[in-house]
Amino acid sequence: MEYKLKIPLQQHIGAPCKPVVSAGERVKKGQLIAAPEKLGANIHASLSGVVTAVTGEYIEIEPDKEQPEDYVPIKETSSMLEAIKEAGIVGMGGAGFPTHVKMDVDLQGGTVIANGVECEPLLSHNVRQMEQNPEIVYRGLKYAMQITNASRGYIAIKAKNKKAVEAMKSVIDDPRIEVREMPDIYPMGEERALVREILGQLLRPDQLPSAARAVISNVETLSRICEAVEKRKPVISKNVTVIGRLKSGRQARVFFDVPIGTPIAELIEKAGGFEGDFGEIIMGGPFTGKAVDLDCVVTKTTGGIIVTDPLPREKRKAGLLVCGCGANEARLREVAEKMGACVAGVERCKQVVDVKGGIKCENPGNCPGQAEKILKLKKMGADVLIVGTCSDCTNTVMGVAPKLKLPVYHHTDHVLRTVGHPLVRRLKK
Amino acid sequence: MSITPETANQHKNDPAVVCCLTHEGTIISPADLEDPAIFPDLEDSGLLTIPENVLTIGQVLGKKLIKTIDALTPITPDMIEGGLDQGEKPEVVEEAEMVQSGAAQTVTGAGNVIRIHIEEGKGINLEIPAIVTAAGTAEPAAKPVEGAQEAVKPRVEDRVRRTLLMREFEVKEVRLGDETSFENGVLTIRKGLVEDALKADPIAKKMEIDIITPDNKNVFTNTIMDVIPIATKVEGSLGEGVTHVMSGAVVILTGVDESGIQVHEFGSCEGIIGEKVRFGRPGCPDENDIMIRIHVTIQAGTGMERKGPYAAHKACDAVIQEIREVLKKKPASEAAREIEYKDVERIGRPRVVIVKEIMGQGAMHDNVILPKEPAGVLGGRPNVDLGNIPVVLSANEVRDGGIHALTCIGPASKENTRHYFREPLVNLVADDEEVNLVGVVFVGSPQVNEEKFYVSERLGALVEALGVDGAIVTTEGFGNNHIDFASHIEQIGKRGIPVVGVTYAAYQGQLIVGNKYMDAMVELNKDPNGMESEILGDNTLTKEDAVRALAMLKAKMAGAEIKPAPKKWDQSVIENNQKLVEKA
Ligand code: SF4
């Protein structure tokens, strides 16, 4: 292997982990290399090799040329919850919340929802996993139900992903568990949107699903739970979708079990390499992903790597419309800047609320109407709009803005256009 | 934009329009509906056309939609399960019309205080019609009860806190000469003063003084930076004691920089002076005033900086100071008139405060607060240096020239030094025996949003501490400062204090912000097209505006509801209100 692994000490919500190895040391694949002191999750070597550096931010490993098939198993534990903790599992849908903390509840007969909605456009590793390996997700769900003392399980999948729906249905042998088909709009995969759709209960933005006696877990996370329980396997790899402006074409490529710490440049190379000039490299999905540099690495929460077309140039003054589930103000400003547009004004969707330093949506994907905000932006002097809104809200934006002669960009446009995916615009009636 | 049940209830007779794509089978709730308050804007922009057979919010709530409809679609009977009981329709239409025709009126309740005084009595049965609460219905409510307000005068004695005696000396002629003097109505200004005054500030490079007589207004003027009365303290400090003031003559300060650029270039009012001034407005020269024009040239490029305009004001003040010295010595016997202003505490009457938002961003967007001499510069603190924090002046301090304005951009709606010297609202409220004016609060308008809210919150705390029963908030100019203006009203309103806002908005300065406490607003526009002009004092607060503002505040304090004005600017609202006030 030509490259070094750079394993970040913080791959989860909480505080960075503390390294338990030092430079020069040999490590084996699966060996514990850092452990949390506060809220966090164990970090393991994703490949065997020599530790070449330990900094406050990451552990660098030069991997051996020959890699073993197996890994150092996690130590014996007395409960499944402890196995999860040992394996260092975090929410792999992108949230990165330590799973052993999340699962440490007694739902008293409540519900576990397997989140296979994959609601960001372009990403497809979750759907692919359900199609190819439904068993492991299903068993993970059952373990989760057992741990949390739940009596019902749902697997949420967008109805359009028929193959995944069928595959999951085919492995279910427990009447307490069923597949729920979801509409194809963003942000259907948001936790509170799922609780609302499946359990019919709208949580306040500051409430967790536990308020509805529910736990929601991404399908990949559930598969890692299954691996930890059955195979004593720590989290050392991640499933990633790579897509975009690549020499090999614009279709999505799914890489299963990419070693954590792999530079994304390496992954892009594996997927065919860059095709000409590109605009941004986005880590995550088009809606909530971040533009990153090439020296970034795959972590436990990396879902997608998207190489986009260059951004369009826009000289007119832009009005920004911020969403609690999509692009925040900083991201919209970044997009505007990259397009060369100056910002005439910023408005937030009416349903955006401040929650603990961040923003959230009061009722995700359920449009409150945007006419007033657009009129305001226009009054502030906007000649074009850059919106970060959910599908439903964008629908309303599109019902209003064109009549006001305000062209609309969605902040995902350049991303989706790269792969010929339909842009986020009007919903069909 | 999806409304609350509370808003839906308020607007139950307004058309029902969905705010976003709404699916067949939806049971219509407030969250599905657009706020009627923005309909006029939507209609103007061509986003919404309301058909005749539209249903009202009251009619559709809880009904089931039988079609999927797009955002901003008005709901008509064919979209609702079971159609609609047609019987309700005509009545609703009528009511809507009544509301419309009444919308232009503001309910004023001057004098709708019912005072009952009983010396001695047994078995008295009182039945008082609930007139006040009737406001908001079609009947122009809160008509004063005939004679009731004169029934009994309050018995508690008013307390005079301080008295200001103003002696007016008439100026009949102004000349330039060798010595500054003021004899027999002839004011002579020393020519050499021009050089001496420049010492006040090195940035002031050149000065010219000339005299414009009332019969010769056909002269060119550079932008007018200020109109300044000539007044001086003879006894006591600002707000009390004795002040001498010249009548019949005012100073006009104009300015350019060395490269010929107008100071306050943006929105400057250079041109023929007879056309660029709305003579007779509080902040302007009167028709027959002699104008002593002091024209200052300042260092190139400093016209938009803080130091530039300030230097011009200082140099100008140095000229006026020499005139003040001779004015001080005039014997009382030569005064043409004496006016006594009193700061009175009217015990037992509703406590009222006036909040005047002033510019506070430096340069020409600034004000000097409480100078040594009336309407002077020296000794006062620029508002921006005080951090724009609210400062309380008494009515007398305001009337004694406590504010020297450095304001000019958009001269039509800006208040200059002479405006504060004879501020109509302060005079009116101070003299009104039905209210107790506790003070005039000046609060700056900083540039940065964060500072705006900081300042505004301090204002809220101050007003709360004053324990007032009502407040009037004014602002000059429009645009950016409307953010603070709205916030000031909110800060006061949310403390449960009735508040009235006064500003120029009209067509051009439409408020870009608003909140639920901004339900009583007085419009200062005087232009038939609702436009801000480049004419000095065109759209500033006048006596008539003050009368409406006070009447509205009294109505609000009495609990009357103020009817919402139509969304679009309409000058007839002002006219109707004016008539209402005059009748009352
Ligand atoms: S309703 Fe508003 S905040 Fe919520 S998801 Fe849609 S755009 Fe975002």
PDB file of N, CA and C and ligand atoms in Angstrom, chain A residues 186-187 192 321-327 348-353 359-370 388-394, ligand 1:
ATOM      1  N   TYR A 186     -36.993  14.818   0.626  1.00  0.00           N
ATOM      2  CA  TYR A 186     -36.024  15.164   1.648  1.00  0.00           C
ATOM      3  C   TYR A 186     -36.727  16.009   2.694  1.00  0.00           C
ATOM      4  N   PRO A 187     -36.509  15.852   3.970  1.00  0.00           N
ATOM      5  CA  PRO A 187     -35.618  14.959   4.698  1.00  0.00           C
ATOM      6  C   PRO A 187     -36.387  13.844   5.417  1.00  0.00           C
ATOM      7  N   ARG A 192     -36.775  12.785  13.611  1.00  0.00           N
ATOM      8  CA  ARG A 192     -38.118  13.177  14.044  1.00  0.00           C
ATOM      9  C   ARG A 192     -39.137  13.013  12.926  1.00  0.00           C
ATOM     10  N   LEU A 321     -31.933  31.434   1.621  1.00  0.00           N
ATOM     11  CA  LEU A 321     -33.011  30.904   2.459  1.00  0.00           C
ATOM     12  C   LEU A 321     -32.499  29.654   3.174  1.00  0.00           C
ATOM     13  N   VAL A 322     -32.388  29.773   4.482  1.00  0.00           N
ATOM     14  CA  VAL A 322     -31.749  28.747   5.308  1.00  0.00           C
ATOM     15  C   VAL A 322     -32.766  27.717   5.792  1.00  0.00           C
ATOM     16  N   CYS A 323     -32.345  26.464   5.848  1.00  0.00           N
ATOM     17  CA  CYS A 323     -33.225  25.383   6.307  1.00  0.00           C
ATOM     18  C   CYS A 323     -32.611  24.714   7.527  1.00  0.00           C
ATOM     19  N   GLY A 324     -33.474  24.210   8.392  1.00  0.00           N
ATOM     20  CA  GLY A 324     -33.005  23.560   9.617  1.00  0.00           C
ATOM     21  C   GLY A 324     -32.512  22.139   9.372  1.00  0.00           C
ATOM     22  N   CYS A 325     -32.847  21.580   8.228  1.00  0.00           N
ATOM     23  CA  CYS A 325     -32.429  20.211   7.921  1.00  0.00           C
ATOM     24  C   CYS A 325     -31.465  20.179   6.758  1.00  0.00           C
ATOM     25  N   GLY A 326     -31.303  21.283   6.091  1.00  0.00           N
ATOM     26  CA  GLY A 326     -30.465  21.293   4.900  1.00  0.00           C
ATOM     27  C   GLY A 326     -29.254  22.162   5.135  1.00  0.00           C
ATOM     28  N   ALA A 327     -29.044  23.091   4.215  1.00  0.00           N
ATOM     29  CA  ALA A 327     -27.867  23.925   4.329  1.00  0.00           C
ATOM     30  C   ALA A 327     -28.090  24.999   5.372  1.00  0.00           C
ATOM     31  N   ARG A 348     -34.433  32.814   7.326  1.00  0.00           N
ATOM     32  CA  ARG A 348     -34.539  31.420   7.720  1.00  0.00           C
ATOM     33  C   ARG A 348     -35.955  30.948   7.453  1.00  0.00           C
ATOM     34  N   CYS A 349     -36.078  29.702   7.049  1.00  0.00           N
ATOM     35  CA  CYS A 349     -37.395  29.099   6.954  1.00  0.00           C
ATOM     36  C   CYS A 349     -38.070  29.314   8.299  1.00  0.00           C
ATOM     37  N   LYS A 350     -39.374  29.531   8.249  1.00  0.00           N
ATOM     38  CA  LYS A 350     -40.110  29.857   9.474  1.00  0.00           C
ATOM     39  C   LYS A 350     -40.002  28.749  10.519  1.00  0.00           C
ATOM     40  N   GLN A 351     -39.757  27.528  10.047  1.00  0.00           N
ATOM     41  CA  GLN A 351     -39.713  26.425  11.004  1.00  0.00           C
ATOM     42  C   GLN A 351     -38.332  26.160  11.601  1.00  0.00           C
ATOM     43  N   VAL A 352     -37.382  27.013  11.260  1.00  0.00           N
ATOM     44  CA  VAL A 352     -36.053  26.846  11.843  1.00  0.00           C
ATOM     45  C   VAL A 352     -36.065  27.359  13.278  1.00  0.00           C
ATOM     46  N   VAL A 353     -35.579  26.536  14.183  1.00  0.00           N
ATOM     47  CA  VAL A 353     -35.458  27.001  15.569  1.00  0.00           C
ATOM     48  C   VAL A 353     -34.034  26.732  16.058  1.00  0.00           C
ATOM     49  N   ILE A 359     -29.156  24.610  14.599  1.00  0.00           N
ATOM     50  CA  ILE A 359     -30.528  24.885  14.197  1.00  0.00           C
ATOM     51  C   ILE A 359     -31.213  23.580  13.837  1.00  0.00           C
ATOM     52  N   LYS A 360     -32.517  23.552  14.051  1.00  0.00           N
ATOM     53  CA  LYS A 360     -33.309  22.372  13.713  1.00  0.00           C
ATOM     54  C   LYS A 360     -34.619  22.814  13.104  1.00  0.00           C
ATOM     55  N   CYS A 361     -35.302  21.864  12.515  1.00  0.00           N
ATOM     56  CA  CYS A 361     -36.600  22.169  11.931  1.00  0.00           C
ATOM     57  C   CYS A 361     -37.686  21.703  12.883  1.00  0.00           C
ATOM     58  N   GLU A 362     -38.716  22.508  13.017  1.00  0.00           N
ATOM     59  CA  GLU A 362     -39.812  22.129  13.912  1.00  0.00           C
ATOM     60  C   GLU A 362     -40.584  20.930  13.390  1.00  0.00           C
ATOM     61  N   ASN A 363     -40.724  20.852  12.089  1.00  0.00           N
ATOM     62  CA  ASN A 363     -41.549  19.794  11.509  1.00  0.00           C
ATOM     63  C   ASN A 363     -40.958  19.422  10.158  1.00  0.00           C
ATOM     64  N   PRO A 364     -39.907  18.586  10.192  1.00  0.00           N
ATOM     65  CA  PRO A 364     -39.076  18.391   8.995  1.00  0.00           C
ATOM     66  C   PRO A 364     -39.850  17.969   7.759  1.00  0.00           C
ATOM     67  N   GLY A 365     -39.604  18.693   6.694  1.00  0.00           N
ATOM     68  CA  GLY A 365     -40.168  18.313   5.414  1.00  0.00           C
ATOM     69  C   GLY A 365     -41.641  18.602   5.279  1.00  0.00           C
ATOM     70  N   ASN A 366     -42.189  19.398   6.184  1.00  0.00           N
ATOM     71  CA  ASN A 366     -43.589  19.742   6.123  1.00  0.00           C
ATOM     72  C   ASN A 366     -43.667  21.242   5.989  1.00  0.00           C
ATOM     73  N   CYS A 367     -43.879  21.684   4.785  1.00  0.00           N
ATOM     74  CA  CYS A 367     -43.629  23.092   4.464  1.00  0.00           C
ATOM     75  C   CYS A 367     -44.560  24.064   5.160  1.00  0.00           C
ATOM     76  N   PRO A 368     -43.977  25.123   5.742  1.00  0.00           N
ATOM     77  CA  PRO A 368     -44.802  26.168   6.326  1.00  0.00           C
ATOM     78  C   PRO A 368     -45.145  27.261   5.314  1.00  0.00           C
ATOM     79  N   GLY A 369     -44.751  27.136   4.068  1.00  0.00           N
ATOM     80  CA  GLY A 369     -44.993  28.200   3.096  1.00  0.00           C
ATOM     81  C   GLY A 369     -43.856  29.184   3.129  1.00  0.00           C
ATOM     82  N   GLN A 370     -43.388  29.572   1.964  1.00  0.00           N
ATOM     83  CA  GLN A 370     -42.188  30.414   1.935  1.00  0.00           C
ATOM     84  C   GLN A 370     -42.427  31.749   1.266  1.00  0.00           C
ATOM     85  N   GLY A 388     -31.627  26.479   0.609  1.00  0.00           N
ATOM     86  CA  GLY A 388     -31.134  25.218   1.151  1.00  0.00           C
ATOM     87  C   GLY A 388     -32.294  24.393   1.651  1.00  0.00           C
ATOM     88  N   THR A 389     -33.475  24.710   1.175  1.00  0.00           N
ATOM     89  CA  THR A 389     -34.688  24.155   1.775  1.00  0.00           C
ATOM     90  C   THR A 389     -34.937  22.689   1.416  1.00  0.00           C
ATOM     91  N   CYS A 390     -35.786  22.068   2.205  1.00  0.00           N
ATOM     92  CA  CYS A 390     -36.209  20.687   1.971  1.00  0.00           C
ATOM     93  C   CYS A 390     -37.056  20.607   0.704  1.00  0.00           C
ATOM     94  N   SER A 391     -37.376  19.395   0.275  1.00  0.00           N
ATOM     95  CA  SER A 391     -38.125  19.235  -0.981  1.00  0.00           C
ATOM     96  C   SER A 391     -39.447  19.987  -0.943  1.00  0.00           C
ATOM     97  N   ASP A 392     -40.177  19.821   0.141  1.00  0.00           N
ATOM     98  CA  ASP A 392     -41.512  20.389   0.222  1.00  0.00           C
ATOM     99  C   ASP A 392     -41.453  21.916   0.148  1.00  0.00           C
ATOM    100  N   CYS A 393     -40.495  22.491   0.882  1.00  0.00           N
ATOM    101  CA  CYS A 393     -40.376  23.945   0.889  1.00  0.00           C
ATOM    102  C   CYS A 393     -39.892  24.463  -0.450  1.00  0.00           C
ATOM    103  N   THR A 394     -38.983  23.737  -1.068  1.00  0.00           N
ATOM    104  CA  THR A 394     -38.502  24.167  -2.373  1.00  0.00           C
ATOM    105  C   THR A 394     -39.663  24.194  -3.356  1.00  0.00           C
TER     106      THR A 394
HETATM  107  S1  SF4 C   1     -39.739  23.058   6.818  1.00  0.00           S
HETATM  108 FE1  SF4 C   1     -38.117  24.581   6.592  1.00  0.00          FE
HETATM  109  S2  SF4 C   1     -36.598  24.087   8.103  1.00  0.00           S
HETATM  110 FE2  SF4 C   1     -37.968  22.348   7.924  1.00  0.00          FE
HETATM  111  S3  SF4 C   1     -36.977  20.989   6.495  1.00  0.00           S
HETATM  112 FE3  SF4 C   1     -38.339  22.286   5.280  1.00  0.00          FE
HETATM  113  S4  SF4 C   1     -37.090  24.074   4.706  1.00  0.00           S
HETATM  114 FE4  SF4 C   1     -36.012  22.996   6.290  1.00  0.00          FE
END
